[in-house]
Amino acid sequence: MRPNPPVEGREPAARSFVADAEPGRWTRWLGVRLAIGFIAVVLLIDVAAGTHAVLIGFLALAPLFAAAVESPRRTAVVSATATAAAVGAGVPTGMLGSLDHLLRVAVVITVSLMAVYVARARTGREERLRRMAEIVRITQAAILREPPRYAAGVELAARYVSAYEEAGVGGDLYEVMADQDRLRIIVGDVCGKGLAAVRLASAVAGAFRQSAIVRPDLTQVAHDLDDLVDREPTPARGATFVTAVLIELHGGAIRTVNCGHPAPILRRRSGELEELTVAPPDRPLGLGGPRKPETVGHWDVGDRLLLLTDGLLEARDSERRFFPMPALRACLAEPTADRCLDALWDAVHRHVGGEPHDDIALLLAERRPTTG
């Protein structure tokens, strides 16, 4: 991957680790080919064994094979082929039209009709799932807008990894607001899953965009988000809250308000890692009460700041071991912010041994030298 040059503005579309893979040529009509091959094998065995009209009942399995992976039309082609083969199997020995032969042909026809119905029901269900997945993708992209590549002397990169089957639609969020020489960022995680979590994540991101522009400090921004989350309806079980970390980057200063969220990780240019911790941690958004003031840190040109959700910290391998910090250090040493996040996702994928079991939102900021 070549590094992206720092430019003002937004990318046309958000980056994602999840892509739809097109089937290879060898998989096209694979179900039909296997089913036809099975029909040929049954006929050859029937002829070789001299058990005419006995094995032709197995021809009913061919449409079922096709129904599992093929469209209704292709399944119908296999069904017609299996029926024709069953009828033709009685010709060589003169058993065509006998009661035994007719019963076995009737079984093949009945199962073939059922196979077409099954294929139709399966493809309809798959199409509905594809439409739902597309709605989820568009909804998630609307929440997780791609941040500017470069703003206020900072290079930015962001990723969102959906767990899909394991976690469904998640409530992870991030947003970046640039105001002249100041950058404000939020990364958060809504308690819960499903559309309610997506709706609340969208509301929090939208409220942050409005509040981050007008409020003089992050504590007041957190209060605004507290009020928003508090107004949300409480689900039947549990409470409505959002863990989040709010960051302001202004020159060499890092101002932080952490609302019960995993601490950002600062990688110094020397390679040293440190967490921007707040002790004791403040409560999540939506639980009311006063807020702690901002904590102020410092970073230098070449330092990198990683904001993340707990899906990364809680990623476990087959032996239930958490994602190792040495791997994180190596990933954050890549030449560009984009390559850092690509390497981090590859490391998570290798550690878990597949897709993660929870959504992961990542945002990486690197302080760049200013020109002027």
Tab-separated table of C-alpha atoms in Angstrom:
chain	number	residue	atom	x	y	z
A	1	MET	CA	0.000	0.000	0.000
A	2	ARG	CA	1.443	3.325	-0.946
A	3	PRO	CA	1.186	6.116	1.598
A	4	ASN	CA	-1.461	8.746	1.035
A	5	PRO	CA	-0.192	12.316	0.749
A	6	PRO	CA	-1.530	14.728	3.355
A	7	VAL	CA	-4.297	16.727	1.765
A	8	GLU	CA	-7.127	18.780	3.123
A	9	GLY	CA	-10.661	17.475	2.894
A	10	ARG	CA	-12.293	14.096	3.149
A	11	GLU	CA	-11.893	10.886	1.273
A	12	PRO	CA	-14.827	9.917	-0.912
A	13	ALA	CA	-15.580	6.810	1.134
A	14	ALA	CA	-14.679	5.302	4.484
A	15	ARG	CA	-12.031	2.631	4.637
A	16	SER	CA	-13.114	-0.775	5.911
A	17	PHE	CA	-11.419	-4.073	6.495
A	18	VAL	CA	-14.480	-6.016	5.407
A	19	ALA	CA	-14.870	-6.531	1.643
A	20	ASP	CA	-17.201	-8.618	-0.423
A	21	ALA	CA	-15.245	-11.254	-2.274
A	22	GLU	CA	-16.359	-12.193	-5.752
A	23	PRO	CA	-16.569	-15.936	-6.387
A	24	GLY	CA	-13.841	-17.377	-8.583
A	25	ARG	CA	-14.529	-18.799	-11.997
A	26	TRP	CA	-14.034	-22.333	-10.812
A	27	THR	CA	-16.945	-21.957	-8.346
A	28	ARG	CA	-19.448	-20.902	-11.004
A	29	TRP	CA	-22.013	-23.617	-11.639
A	30	LEU	CA	-20.089	-25.754	-9.152
A	31	GLY	CA	-23.260	-27.163	-7.610
A	32	VAL	CA	-24.628	-28.090	-11.034
A	33	ARG	CA	-21.385	-29.733	-12.066
A	34	LEU	CA	-21.191	-31.814	-8.904
A	35	ALA	CA	-24.830	-32.833	-9.179
A	36	ILE	CA	-24.501	-33.895	-12.823
A	37	GLY	CA	-21.344	-35.799	-11.948
A	38	PHE	CA	-23.202	-37.572	-9.159
A	39	ILE	CA	-25.966	-38.565	-11.590
A	40	ALA	CA	-23.383	-39.991	-13.976
A	41	VAL	CA	-21.711	-41.972	-11.185
A	42	VAL	CA	-25.036	-43.482	-10.039
A	43	LEU	CA	-25.915	-44.537	-13.596
A	44	LEU	CA	-22.480	-46.086	-14.149
A	45	ILE	CA	-22.684	-48.030	-10.896
A	46	ASP	CA	-26.205	-49.157	-11.716
A	47	VAL	CA	-25.117	-50.451	-15.141
A	48	ALA	CA	-21.922	-52.054	-13.836
A	49	ALA	CA	-23.654	-53.781	-10.903
A	50	GLY	CA	-26.591	-54.989	-12.964
A	51	THR	CA	-29.049	-53.735	-10.347
A	52	HIS	CA	-31.192	-51.790	-12.821
A	53	ALA	CA	-33.919	-49.583	-11.330
A	54	VAL	CA	-32.647	-50.272	-7.800
A	55	LEU	CA	-29.984	-47.553	-7.505
A	56	ILE	CA	-31.868	-44.913	-9.470
A	57	GLY	CA	-33.560	-43.762	-6.262
A	58	PHE	CA	-30.231	-42.255	-5.286
A	59	LEU	CA	-30.624	-39.857	-8.213
A	60	ALA	CA	-32.964	-37.865	-5.961
A	61	LEU	CA	-29.941	-36.705	-4.007
A	62	ALA	CA	-28.573	-34.710	-6.941
A	63	PRO	CA	-31.290	-31.982	-6.848
A	64	LEU	CA	-30.763	-31.684	-3.100
A	65	PHE	CA	-27.057	-31.055	-3.664
A	66	ALA	CA	-27.897	-28.313	-6.147
A	67	ALA	CA	-30.539	-26.770	-3.877
A	68	ALA	CA	-27.922	-26.199	-1.183
A	69	VAL	CA	-25.804	-23.844	-3.310
A	70	GLU	CA	-27.516	-23.046	-6.620
A	71	SER	CA	-30.385	-20.854	-7.786
A	72	PRO	CA	-33.903	-22.272	-8.284
A	73	ARG	CA	-33.444	-22.217	-12.079
A	74	ARG	CA	-30.213	-24.200	-11.949
A	75	THR	CA	-31.724	-26.558	-9.405
A	76	ALA	CA	-34.600	-27.127	-11.827
A	77	VAL	CA	-32.066	-28.011	-14.544
A	78	VAL	CA	-30.497	-30.612	-12.271
A	79	SER	CA	-33.961	-31.903	-11.298
A	80	ALA	CA	-34.946	-32.356	-14.930
A	81	THR	CA	-31.654	-34.125	-15.632
A	82	ALA	CA	-32.121	-36.455	-12.664
A	83	THR	CA	-35.695	-37.266	-13.711
A	84	ALA	CA	-34.648	-37.956	-17.299
A	85	ALA	CA	-31.822	-40.178	-16.056
A	86	ALA	CA	-34.211	-42.081	-13.803
A	87	VAL	CA	-36.612	-42.697	-16.685
A	88	GLY	CA	-33.842	-43.653	-19.099
A	89	ALA	CA	-32.297	-46.096	-16.627
A	90	GLY	CA	-35.175	-48.494	-17.256
A	91	VAL	CA	-34.665	-48.686	-20.996
A	92	PRO	CA	-31.606	-50.999	-21.266
A	93	THR	CA	-33.248	-53.873	-19.349
A	94	GLY	CA	-36.829	-53.398	-20.460
A	95	MET	CA	-37.950	-52.360	-16.955
A	96	LEU	CA	-39.353	-49.102	-18.284
A	97	GLY	CA	-42.955	-48.777	-17.161
A	98	SER	CA	-42.833	-51.475	-14.466
A	99	LEU	CA	-44.340	-50.676	-11.074
A	100	ASP	CA	-40.939	-50.753	-9.356
A	101	HIS	CA	-39.467	-48.426	-11.950
A	102	LEU	CA	-42.406	-46.014	-11.818
A	103	LEU	CA	-42.256	-45.803	-8.016
A	104	ARG	CA	-38.567	-44.938	-8.046
A	105	VAL	CA	-39.071	-42.346	-10.771
A	106	ALA	CA	-41.914	-40.856	-8.717
A	107	VAL	CA	-39.550	-40.536	-5.743
A	108	VAL	CA	-37.003	-38.687	-7.891
A	109	ILE	CA	-39.692	-36.327	-9.229
A	110	THR	CA	-41.083	-35.618	-5.748
A	111	VAL	CA	-37.699	-34.896	-4.245
A	112	SER	CA	-36.798	-32.757	-7.283
A	113	LEU	CA	-39.857	-30.557	-6.766
A	114	MET	CA	-38.992	-30.183	-3.095
A	115	ALA	CA	-35.410	-29.272	-4.021
A	116	VAL	CA	-36.585	-26.442	-6.293
A	117	TYR	CA	-38.777	-25.107	-3.480
A	118	VAL	CA	-35.874	-25.289	-1.022
A	119	ALA	CA	-33.577	-23.477	-3.445
A	120	ARG	CA	-36.157	-20.743	-3.921
A	121	ALA	CA	-36.648	-20.302	-0.164
A	122	ARG	CA	-32.883	-20.276	0.442
A	123	THR	CA	-32.094	-17.698	-2.228
A	124	GLY	CA	-34.929	-15.481	-1.016
A	125	ARG	CA	-33.579	-15.591	2.512
A	126	GLU	CA	-30.041	-14.871	1.300
A	127	GLU	CA	-31.268	-11.884	-0.694
A	128	ARG	CA	-33.019	-10.472	2.360
A	129	LEU	CA	-29.844	-10.916	4.383
A	130	ARG	CA	-27.814	-9.172	1.680
A	131	ARG	CA	-30.202	-6.230	1.706
A	132	MET	CA	-30.034	-6.021	5.486
A	133	ALA	CA	-26.233	-6.178	5.386
A	134	GLU	CA	-26.181	-3.339	2.844
A	135	ILE	CA	-28.457	-1.243	5.044
A	136	VAL	CA	-26.164	-1.915	7.993
A	137	ARG	CA	-23.102	-0.959	5.922
A	138	ILE	CA	-24.652	2.305	4.760
A	139	THR	CA	-25.881	3.134	8.267
A	140	GLN	CA	-22.499	2.432	9.806
A	141	ALA	CA	-20.740	4.499	7.119
A	142	ALA	CA	-23.069	7.418	7.870
A	143	ILE	CA	-22.063	7.271	11.530
A	144	LEU	CA	-18.352	6.699	10.991
A	145	ARG	CA	-17.496	9.461	8.564
A	146	GLU	CA	-13.975	9.342	7.203
A	147	PRO	CA	-11.864	11.928	9.017
A	148	PRO	CA	-9.713	14.429	7.107
A	149	ARG	CA	-6.378	13.009	6.056
A	150	TYR	CA	-4.529	16.003	7.421
A	151	ALA	CA	-5.741	18.839	9.661
A	152	ALA	CA	-4.244	21.235	12.227
A	153	GLY	CA	-0.758	19.771	11.787
A	154	VAL	CA	-1.959	16.205	12.389
A	155	GLU	CA	-2.109	13.247	10.006
A	156	LEU	CA	-5.145	11.038	10.642
A	157	ALA	CA	-6.270	7.523	9.756
A	158	ALA	CA	-9.285	5.563	10.968
A	159	ARG	CA	-10.629	2.039	10.679
A	160	TYR	CA	-13.751	0.227	11.710
A	161	VAL	CA	-13.835	-3.575	11.946
A	162	SER	CA	-17.267	-5.144	12.174
A	163	ALA	CA	-17.662	-8.513	13.836
A	164	TYR	CA	-20.835	-9.195	11.744
A	165	GLU	CA	-22.090	-12.648	12.725
A	166	GLU	CA	-20.672	-12.604	16.239
A	167	ALA	CA	-21.576	-9.097	17.269
A	168	GLY	CA	-24.111	-7.945	14.689
A	169	VAL	CA	-24.432	-4.190	14.351
A	170	GLY	CA	-22.265	-2.444	16.890
A	171	GLY	CA	-22.313	0.934	18.558
A	172	ASP	CA	-18.655	1.911	18.176
A	173	LEU	CA	-18.149	5.469	16.944
A	174	TYR	CA	-15.517	8.059	16.157
A	175	GLU	CA	-15.648	11.638	14.923
A	176	VAL	CA	-13.121	14.375	14.201
A	177	MET	CA	-13.769	18.115	14.165
A	178	ALA	CA	-11.086	20.505	12.867
A	179	ASP	CA	-11.194	24.181	13.843
A	180	GLN	CA	-8.306	26.218	12.426
A	181	ASP	CA	-5.240	25.058	14.407
A	182	ARG	CA	-7.206	22.882	16.848
A	183	LEU	CA	-8.447	19.320	16.446
A	184	ARG	CA	-11.099	17.659	18.584
A	185	ILE	CA	-11.751	13.907	18.508
A	186	ILE	CA	-14.174	11.470	20.115
A	187	VAL	CA	-13.970	7.681	20.127
A	188	GLY	CA	-16.730	5.847	21.947
A	189	ASP	CA	-18.644	2.631	22.464
A	190	VAL	CA	-22.376	2.427	23.134
A	191	CYS	CA	-23.545	-0.103	25.705
A	192	GLY	CA	-25.468	-2.765	23.775
A	193	LYS	CA	-25.861	-3.957	20.202
A	194	GLY	CA	-28.362	-3.712	17.397
A	195	LEU	CA	-30.228	-0.790	15.879
A	196	ALA	CA	-30.745	0.953	19.244
A	197	ALA	CA	-26.975	1.099	19.711
A	198	VAL	CA	-26.479	2.365	16.160
A	199	ARG	CA	-29.113	5.063	16.692
A	200	LEU	CA	-27.495	6.257	19.922
A	201	ALA	CA	-24.018	6.185	18.376
A	202	SER	CA	-25.285	8.348	15.521
A	203	ALA	CA	-26.873	10.790	17.970
A	204	VAL	CA	-23.671	11.054	20.038
A	205	ALA	CA	-21.524	11.651	16.951
A	206	GLY	CA	-23.920	14.339	15.724
A	207	ALA	CA	-24.051	16.066	19.112
A	208	PHE	CA	-20.262	16.034	19.309
A	209	ARG	CA	-19.998	17.717	15.909
A	210	GLN	CA	-22.180	20.562	17.157
A	211	SER	CA	-20.779	20.919	20.658
A	212	ALA	CA	-17.086	20.577	19.760
A	213	ILE	CA	-17.267	23.711	17.606
A	214	VAL	CA	-18.819	26.061	20.165
A	215	ARG	CA	-17.707	24.844	23.598
A	216	PRO	CA	-14.459	26.297	24.951
A	217	ASP	CA	-13.291	23.102	26.715
A	218	LEU	CA	-13.882	19.358	26.538
A	219	THR	CA	-15.562	19.143	29.942
A	220	GLN	CA	-18.461	21.219	28.640
A	221	VAL	CA	-18.606	19.030	25.525
A	222	ALA	CA	-18.872	15.992	27.800
A	223	HIS	CA	-21.725	17.662	29.704
A	224	ASP	CA	-23.607	18.217	26.448
A	225	LEU	CA	-23.182	14.563	25.536
A	226	ASP	CA	-24.272	13.550	29.054
A	227	ASP	CA	-27.527	15.442	28.549
A	228	LEU	CA	-28.082	13.852	25.144
A	229	VAL	CA	-27.543	10.280	26.356
A	230	ASP	CA	-29.636	10.907	29.464
A	231	ARG	CA	-32.602	11.897	27.265
A	232	GLU	CA	-32.445	8.607	25.377
A	233	PRO	CA	-35.088	6.026	26.352
A	234	THR	CA	-33.834	3.362	28.751
A	235	PRO	CA	-34.083	-0.192	27.376
A	236	ALA	CA	-36.130	-2.849	29.145
A	237	ARG	CA	-32.952	-4.408	30.510
A	238	GLY	CA	-29.879	-2.522	31.600
A	239	ALA	CA	-28.982	1.155	31.356
A	240	THR	CA	-28.246	3.490	28.484
A	241	PHE	CA	-24.697	4.820	28.603
A	242	VAL	CA	-21.707	5.406	26.364
A	243	THR	CA	-18.038	5.031	27.195
A	244	ALA	CA	-16.000	7.631	25.339
A	245	VAL	CA	-12.734	9.509	25.307
A	246	LEU	CA	-12.596	13.127	24.144
A	247	ILE	CA	-9.296	14.513	22.857
A	248	GLU	CA	-8.182	18.000	21.889
A	249	LEU	CA	-4.944	18.372	19.930
A	250	HIS	CA	-3.575	21.901	19.804
A	251	GLY	CA	0.060	22.193	18.873
A	252	GLY	CA	2.041	20.109	21.354
A	253	ALA	CA	-0.780	19.896	23.922
A	254	ILE	CA	-3.064	16.868	24.353
A	255	ARG	CA	-6.168	17.603	26.424
A	256	THR	CA	-8.193	14.586	27.493
A	257	VAL	CA	-11.561	13.884	29.089
A	258	ASN	CA	-12.032	10.140	29.568
A	259	CYS	CA	-15.566	8.954	30.240
A	260	GLY	CA	-14.994	5.353	31.322
A	261	HIS	CA	-13.273	4.393	28.075
A	262	PRO	CA	-10.022	2.498	27.380
A	263	ALA	CA	-7.135	4.966	27.620
A	264	PRO	CA	-5.549	6.240	24.402
A	265	ILE	CA	-2.046	4.949	23.732
A	266	LEU	CA	0.716	7.412	22.929
A	267	ARG	CA	3.685	6.113	20.972
A	268	ARG	CA	6.684	8.353	21.317
A	269	ARG	CA	9.000	8.800	18.379
A	270	SER	CA	11.550	6.797	20.382
A	271	GLY	CA	9.208	3.775	20.307
A	272	GLU	CA	8.102	3.999	23.935
A	273	LEU	CA	4.383	3.382	24.612
A	274	GLU	CA	2.391	5.072	27.355
A	275	GLU	CA	-1.298	5.220	28.222
A	276	LEU	CA	-3.059	8.531	28.762
A	277	THR	CA	-4.735	7.253	31.899
A	278	VAL	CA	-6.998	9.129	34.300
A	279	ALA	CA	-7.061	7.804	37.883
A	280	PRO	CA	-9.650	7.161	39.056
A	281	PRO	CA	-11.492	6.945	35.713
A	282	ASP	CA	-14.524	9.127	35.186
A	283	ARG	CA	-17.984	7.604	34.633
A	284	PRO	CA	-19.474	6.951	31.172
A	285	LEU	CA	-21.673	9.441	29.370
A	286	GLY	CA	-25.315	9.489	30.432
A	287	LEU	CA	-24.889	8.636	34.115
A	288	GLY	CA	-25.133	12.238	35.387
A	289	GLY	CA	-23.140	14.161	37.970
A	290	PRO	CA	-20.181	16.553	37.754
A	291	ARG	CA	-17.281	15.983	35.412
A	292	LYS	CA	-13.580	15.988	36.162
A	293	PRO	CA	-11.545	18.745	34.468
A	294	GLU	CA	-9.388	18.081	31.446
A	295	THR	CA	-6.035	16.419	31.857
A	296	VAL	CA	-3.229	17.947	29.833
A	297	GLY	CA	-0.347	16.044	28.271
A	298	HIS	CA	2.290	16.765	25.661
A	299	TRP	CA	3.426	15.180	22.432
A	300	ASP	CA	6.205	15.975	20.006
A	301	VAL	CA	6.500	15.915	16.233
A	302	GLY	CA	6.581	12.285	15.117
A	303	ASP	CA	4.611	10.991	18.113
A	304	ARG	CA	1.501	8.931	17.387
A	305	LEU	CA	-1.728	8.746	19.389
A	306	LEU	CA	-3.967	5.665	19.054
A	307	LEU	CA	-7.599	5.891	20.148
A	308	LEU	CA	-9.387	2.555	20.284
A	309	THR	CA	-12.405	0.676	21.576
A	310	ASP	CA	-12.328	-2.334	23.883
A	311	GLY	CA	-12.739	-4.767	20.984
A	312	LEU	CA	-8.978	-4.505	20.413
A	313	LEU	CA	-7.953	-4.930	24.043
A	314	GLU	CA	-10.316	-7.878	24.509
A	315	ALA	CA	-9.394	-9.718	21.311
A	316	ARG	CA	-8.440	-13.232	22.417
A	317	ASP	CA	-6.846	-16.196	20.753
A	318	SER	CA	-7.914	-19.843	21.035
A	319	GLU	CA	-6.260	-20.059	24.461
A	320	ARG	CA	-8.165	-16.969	25.712
A	321	ARG	CA	-5.055	-14.788	25.759
A	322	PHE	CA	-5.520	-11.071	25.153
A	323	PHE	CA	-3.933	-9.182	22.295
A	324	PRO	CA	-0.238	-8.675	23.206
A	325	MET	CA	1.142	-5.194	23.646
A	326	PRO	CA	4.496	-6.036	21.944
A	327	ALA	CA	2.539	-6.635	18.739
A	328	LEU	CA	0.915	-3.224	19.143
A	329	ARG	CA	4.331	-1.587	19.493
A	330	ALA	CA	5.519	-3.177	16.263
A	331	CYS	CA	2.382	-2.134	14.370
A	332	LEU	CA	2.676	1.494	15.443
A	333	ALA	CA	6.239	1.624	14.093
A	334	GLU	CA	5.092	1.393	10.462
A	335	PRO	CA	6.074	4.319	8.171
A	336	THR	CA	2.587	5.866	7.794
A	337	ALA	CA	-0.600	6.082	9.841
A	338	ASP	CA	-2.495	4.062	7.242
A	339	ARG	CA	0.070	1.290	7.267
A	340	CYS	CA	0.048	1.252	11.053
A	341	LEU	CA	-3.661	0.467	11.132
A	342	ASP	CA	-3.362	-2.079	8.316
A	343	ALA	CA	-0.608	-3.858	10.239
A	344	LEU	CA	-2.643	-3.678	13.437
A	345	TRP	CA	-5.655	-5.298	11.798
A	346	ASP	CA	-3.473	-8.049	10.329
A	347	ALA	CA	-2.023	-8.701	13.780
A	348	VAL	CA	-5.485	-8.879	15.362
A	349	HIS	CA	-6.679	-11.237	12.646
A	350	ARG	CA	-3.701	-13.540	13.196
A	351	HIS	CA	-4.095	-13.413	16.968
A	352	VAL	CA	-7.808	-14.234	16.936
A	353	GLY	CA	-7.454	-16.761	14.129
A	354	GLY	CA	-10.238	-15.212	12.055
A	355	GLU	CA	-12.766	-12.418	12.441
A	356	PRO	CA	-12.875	-10.577	15.787
A	357	HIS	CA	-15.696	-11.319	18.226
A	358	ASP	CA	-16.459	-7.667	18.861
A	359	ASP	CA	-16.490	-4.487	16.820
A	360	ILE	CA	-13.251	-2.508	16.794
A	361	ALA	CA	-12.958	1.215	16.075
A	362	LEU	CA	-9.463	2.667	15.658
A	363	LEU	CA	-8.268	6.217	15.075
A	364	LEU	CA	-4.589	7.101	14.775
A	365	ALA	CA	-3.212	10.651	14.900
A	366	GLU	CA	0.398	11.582	14.160
A	367	ARG	CA	1.823	15.015	14.837
A	368	ARG	CA	3.506	16.328	11.700
A	369	PRO	CA	5.923	19.239	11.340
A	370	THR	CA	4.192	22.497	10.523
A	371	THR	CA	5.178	24.639	7.569
A	372	GLY	CA	4.816	28.342	7.288
